[in-house]
Amino acid sequence: MSSRDVLFSIRGLNFRFANSSPLFVNAGVDIGYNETVRISGPNGCGKTTLMKILAGAIDREVQYHAEWHSQPVSSIADVRQRISFAIDTPQLFQELSCNENIEVMRLLWRLDVAYRDQVISLCTSMGMDVDMLNRPVKSCSLGTQHKLFLSLVLARPAELYLLDEPLNTLDQSSRRFIAQRIIEDRTHSYVVVSHVLHSGFDFDRTIDIRDIAGVSSERQDPPGNENVTSG
């Protein structure tokens, strides 16, 4: 891949959790314009950690050189607003309704009402009834919560979408919808963590994380790494 084809590049990535062996040693990855990339590999090898680094959610005690549109950036935090990231567990306000969650995210990201319409369109395309949006999130199934969470992330205007195991809790119909939506979108870039290659989900490339980590990653990531946040 030539430099002019690369949207986002990270090189010289070095990272370890406290009191553990290195997880990445001089690692690197390029994401092309309008490219859909699958990240694969056994559980515990750092797939989620890599996604959090790419999203700028882990930015402490990590070393890297990053470029966005072939221009150096001092920190991924500088381009975080151009990246939309969905971790594998829905991050929602449980006491609020689905509609209220949509409005909170719209205000947080300073988006217009078209964002709300897009989220609702995605939700209904995955089988959510409009009346369901008035229910408290805590009363919804995990699958329904994941549909809402994915809709919130995918409706957000961005250039790069990072999705960590987006299909795990979805029904077959919703899986097909999300897969088709992503593979037919040739105007944005996607990085998708998926330990299973789902039928109908065609990727431009698959990257085994063990090939880029620079270390032998046979151990599990230490418990609690999901709480690491950016500085």
GROMACS .gro file of C-alpha atoms in nm:
model
  231
    1MET     CA    1   0.000   0.000   0.000
    2SER     CA    2   0.153   0.332  -0.107
    3SER     CA    3   0.155   0.627   0.131
    4ARG     CA    4  -0.102   0.814  -0.079
    5ASP     CA    5  -0.351   0.529  -0.025
    6VAL     CA    6  -0.322   0.533   0.356
    7LEU     CA    7  -0.576   0.713   0.572
    8PHE     CA    8  -0.426   0.624   0.911
    9SER     CA    9  -0.087   0.481   0.991
   10ILE     CA   10   0.073   0.388   1.321
   11ARG     CA   11   0.436   0.281   1.351
   12GLY     CA   12   0.681   0.198   1.627
   13LEU     CA   13   0.399   0.099   1.861
   14ASN     CA   14   0.527  -0.013   2.201
   15PHE     CA   15   0.295  -0.092   2.489
   16ARG     CA   16   0.267  -0.305   2.799
   17PHE     CA   17   0.030  -0.310   3.093
   18ALA     CA   18   0.185  -0.250   3.433
   19ASN     CA   19   0.372  -0.550   3.572
   20SER     CA   20   0.322  -0.755   3.256
   21SER     CA   21   0.520  -0.855   2.950
   22PRO     CA   22   0.518  -0.630   2.641
   23LEU     CA   23   0.201  -0.660   2.436
   24PHE     CA   24   0.331  -0.465   2.135
   25VAL     CA   25   0.694  -0.419   2.035
   26ASN     CA   26   0.769  -0.192   1.740
   27ALA     CA   27   0.430  -0.284   1.594
   28GLY     CA   28   0.262  -0.107   1.305
   29VAL     CA   29  -0.052  -0.103   1.096
   30ASP     CA   30  -0.185   0.095   0.800
   31ILE     CA   31  -0.554   0.156   0.724
   32GLY     CA   32  -0.632   0.255   0.369
   33TYR     CA   33  -0.892   0.497   0.239
   34ASN     CA   34  -1.235   0.332   0.209
   35GLU     CA   35  -1.088   0.002   0.326
   36THR     CA   36  -1.254  -0.264   0.541
   37VAL     CA   37  -1.000  -0.451   0.753
   38ARG     CA   38  -1.057  -0.748   0.981
   39ILE     CA   39  -0.839  -0.795   1.289
   40SER     CA   40  -0.821  -1.159   1.391
   41GLY     CA   41  -0.633  -1.370   1.641
   42PRO     CA   42  -0.687  -1.579   1.956
   43ASN     CA   43  -0.853  -1.431   2.262
   44GLY     CA   44  -0.613  -1.241   2.486
   45CYS     CA   45  -0.361  -1.145   2.217
   46GLY     CA   46  -0.437  -0.773   2.229
   47LYS     CA   47  -0.704  -0.714   1.966
   48THR     CA   48  -0.919  -0.497   2.192
   49THR     CA   49  -0.612  -0.319   2.327
   50LEU     CA   50  -0.502  -0.235   1.973
   51MET     CA   51  -0.846  -0.095   1.895
   52LYS     CA   52  -0.838   0.123   2.205
   53ILE     CA   53  -0.496   0.255   2.107
   54LEU     CA   54  -0.616   0.329   1.752
   55ALA     CA   55  -0.917   0.510   1.898
   56GLY     CA   56  -0.707   0.714   2.139
   57ALA     CA   57  -0.880   0.554   2.439
   58ILE     CA   58  -0.540   0.429   2.559
   59ASP     CA   59  -0.285   0.707   2.533
   60ARG     CA   60  -0.080   0.671   2.851
   61GLU     CA   61   0.241   0.472   2.871
   62VAL     CA   62   0.217   0.399   2.498
   63GLN     CA   63   0.473   0.495   2.235
   64TYR     CA   64   0.398   0.533   1.865
   65HIS     CA   65   0.437   0.747   1.556
   66ALA     CA   66   0.104   0.819   1.386
   67GLU     CA   67   0.005   0.978   1.057
   68TRP     CA   68  -0.340   1.087   0.944
   69HIS     CA   69  -0.384   1.163   0.574
   70SER     CA   70  -0.004   1.119   0.550
   71GLN     CA   71   0.049   1.405   0.797
   72PRO     CA   72   0.219   1.338   1.134
   73VAL     CA   73   0.002   1.379   1.443
   74SER     CA   74   0.154   1.418   1.789
   75SER     CA   75  -0.127   1.217   1.949
   76ILE     CA   76  -0.421   1.014   1.821
   77ALA     CA   77  -0.630   1.234   2.049
   78ASP     CA   78  -0.576   1.510   1.791
   79VAL     CA   79  -0.786   1.318   1.536
   80ARG     CA   80  -1.020   1.139   1.774
   81GLN     CA   81  -1.321   1.336   1.649
   82ARG     CA   82  -1.271   1.174   1.308
   83ILE     CA   83  -1.288   0.823   1.457
   84SER     CA   84  -1.600   0.647   1.582
   85PHE     CA   85  -1.535   0.351   1.814
   86ALA     CA   86  -1.762   0.075   1.942
   87ILE     CA   87  -1.620  -0.154   2.207
   88ASP     CA   88  -1.762  -0.504   2.240
   89THR     CA   89  -1.988  -0.417   2.535
   90PRO     CA   90  -2.262  -0.154   2.484
   91GLN     CA   91  -2.182   0.168   2.669
   92LEU     CA   92  -2.523   0.316   2.747
   93PHE     CA   93  -2.698   0.503   3.027
   94GLN     CA   94  -2.903   0.223   3.175
   95GLU     CA   95  -3.153   0.443   3.364
   96LEU     CA   96  -3.235   0.650   3.057
   97SER     CA   97  -3.461   0.549   2.771
   98CYS     CA   98  -3.321   0.455   2.432
   99ASN     CA   99  -3.445   0.788   2.296
  100GLU     CA  100  -3.276   0.976   2.581
  101ASN     CA  101  -2.950   0.795   2.509
  102ILE     CA  102  -2.971   0.909   2.148
  103GLU     CA  103  -3.024   1.268   2.257
  104VAL     CA  104  -2.738   1.256   2.508
  105MET     CA  105  -2.496   1.135   2.240
  106ARG     CA  106  -2.626   1.390   1.990
  107LEU     CA  107  -2.557   1.671   2.234
  108LEU     CA  108  -2.224   1.526   2.345
  109TRP     CA  109  -2.101   1.505   1.986
  110ARG     CA  110  -2.265   1.838   1.895
  111LEU     CA  111  -2.464   1.694   1.604
  112ASP     CA  112  -2.785   1.815   1.445
  113VAL     CA  113  -3.121   1.638   1.447
  114ALA     CA  114  -3.031   1.444   1.132
  115TYR     CA  115  -2.812   1.228   1.359
  116ARG     CA  116  -3.115   1.122   1.560
  117ASP     CA  117  -3.303   1.030   1.242
  118GLN     CA  118  -3.009   0.823   1.120
  119VAL     CA  119  -2.980   0.635   1.451
  120ILE     CA  120  -3.351   0.553   1.451
  121SER     CA  121  -3.329   0.438   1.088
  122LEU     CA  122  -3.045   0.198   1.176
  123CYS     CA  123  -3.231   0.069   1.482
  124THR     CA  124  -3.550  -0.003   1.288
  125SER     CA  125  -3.350  -0.169   1.009
  126MET     CA  126  -3.232  -0.415   1.274
  127GLY     CA  127  -3.585  -0.489   1.385
  128MET     CA  128  -3.630  -0.247   1.674
  129ASP     CA  129  -3.985  -0.113   1.700
  130VAL     CA  130  -4.005   0.265   1.732
  131ASP     CA  131  -4.209   0.226   2.053
  132MET     CA  132  -3.920   0.028   2.202
  133LEU     CA  133  -3.710   0.343   2.193
  134ASN     CA  134  -3.920   0.484   2.477
  135ARG     CA  135  -3.822   0.199   2.709
  136PRO     CA  136  -3.544   0.231   2.968
  137VAL     CA  137  -3.225   0.074   2.838
  138LYS     CA  138  -3.202  -0.150   3.147
  139SER     CA  139  -3.526  -0.321   3.044
  140CYS     CA  140  -3.392  -0.412   2.699
  141SER     CA  141  -3.213  -0.734   2.613
  142LEU     CA  142  -2.838  -0.731   2.554
  143GLY     CA  143  -2.899  -0.783   2.183
  144THR     CA  144  -3.130  -0.480   2.169
  145GLN     CA  145  -2.882  -0.270   2.363
  146HIS     CA  146  -2.609  -0.369   2.119
  147LYS     CA  147  -2.829  -0.268   1.824
  148LEU     CA  148  -2.878   0.075   1.979
  149PHE     CA  149  -2.510   0.113   2.064
  150LEU     CA  150  -2.396   0.015   1.714
  151SER     CA  151  -2.650   0.254   1.564
  152LEU     CA  152  -2.518   0.538   1.780
  153VAL     CA  153  -2.162   0.470   1.666
  154LEU     CA  154  -2.232   0.407   1.297
  155ALA     CA  155  -2.455   0.715   1.262
  156ARG     CA  156  -2.183   0.941   1.396
  157PRO     CA  157  -2.003   1.127   1.114
  158ALA     CA  158  -1.647   0.996   1.095
  159GLU     CA  159  -1.381   0.885   0.850
  160LEU     CA  160  -1.276   0.571   1.037
  161TYR     CA  161  -1.503   0.330   1.226
  162LEU     CA  162  -1.350   0.090   1.477
  163LEU     CA  163  -1.582  -0.196   1.571
  164ASP     CA  164  -1.486  -0.458   1.830
  165GLU     CA  165  -1.683  -0.781   1.775
  166PRO     CA  166  -1.989  -0.592   1.645
  167LEU     CA  167  -2.191  -0.900   1.551
  168ASN     CA  168  -2.157  -1.117   1.861
  169THR     CA  169  -2.493  -1.053   2.030
  170LEU     CA  170  -2.697  -0.975   1.718
  171ASP     CA  171  -2.955  -1.199   1.557
  172GLN     CA  172  -2.888  -1.334   1.208
  173SER     CA  173  -3.097  -1.071   1.030
  174SER     CA  174  -2.918  -0.786   1.208
  175ARG     CA  175  -2.580  -0.945   1.139
  176ARG     CA  176  -2.658  -0.956   0.768
  177PHE     CA  177  -2.774  -0.594   0.773
  178ILE     CA  178  -2.462  -0.464   0.950
  179ALA     CA  179  -2.228  -0.673   0.733
  180GLN     CA  180  -2.398  -0.555   0.413
  181ARG     CA  181  -2.399  -0.193   0.525
  182ILE     CA  182  -2.027  -0.199   0.596
  183ILE     CA  183  -1.910  -0.385   0.287
  184GLU     CA  184  -2.124  -0.166   0.059
  185ASP     CA  185  -1.990   0.157   0.212
  186ARG     CA  186  -1.699   0.262  -0.008
  187THR     CA  187  -1.669   0.614   0.134
  188HIS     CA  188  -1.541   0.530   0.483
  189SER     CA  189  -1.280   0.303   0.639
  190TYR     CA  190  -1.357   0.026   0.888
  191VAL     CA  191  -1.149  -0.186   1.122
  192VAL     CA  192  -1.347  -0.477   1.260
  193VAL     CA  193  -1.231  -0.718   1.530
  194SER     CA  194  -1.386  -1.057   1.463
  195HIS     CA  195  -1.251  -1.390   1.582
  196VAL     CA  196  -1.512  -1.562   1.360
  197LEU     CA  197  -1.540  -1.493   0.988
  198HIS     CA  198  -1.916  -1.447   0.954
  199SER     CA  199  -2.087  -1.552   0.632
  200GLY     CA  200  -2.142  -1.261   0.394
  201PHE     CA  201  -1.887  -1.034   0.564
  202ASP     CA  202  -1.623  -0.980   0.296
  203PHE     CA  203  -1.314  -0.785   0.401
  204ASP     CA  204  -1.051  -0.617   0.188
  205ARG     CA  205  -0.782  -0.754   0.419
  206THR     CA  206  -0.746  -0.968   0.729
  207ILE     CA  207  -0.465  -0.892   0.974
  208ASP     CA  208  -0.370  -1.152   1.231
  209ILE     CA  209  -0.262  -0.948   1.531
  210ARG     CA  210   0.018  -1.194   1.602
  211ASP     CA  211   0.179  -1.090   1.274
  212ILE     CA  212   0.205  -0.725   1.376
  213ALA     CA  213   0.246  -0.737   1.755
  214GLY     CA  214   0.619  -0.803   1.744
  215VAL     CA  215   0.600  -1.040   2.042
  216SER     CA  216   0.469  -1.386   2.120
  217SER     CA  217   0.124  -1.310   2.264
  218GLU     CA  218  -0.001  -1.637   2.409
  219ARG     CA  219  -0.115  -1.500   2.743
  220GLN     CA  220  -0.437  -1.326   2.834
  221ASP     CA  221  -0.447  -0.950   2.868
  222PRO     CA  222  -0.445  -0.867   3.240
  223PRO     CA  223  -0.786  -0.822   3.405
  224GLY     CA  224  -0.909  -0.466   3.427
  225ASN     CA  225  -0.744  -0.333   3.109
  226GLU     CA  226  -1.085  -0.221   2.991
  227ASN     CA  227  -1.065   0.057   3.250
  228VAL     CA  228  -0.758   0.218   3.098
  229THR     CA  229  -0.851   0.562   2.967
  230SER     CA  230  -0.678   0.832   2.773
  231GLY     CA  231  -0.484   1.109   2.934
   0.00000   0.00000   0.00000
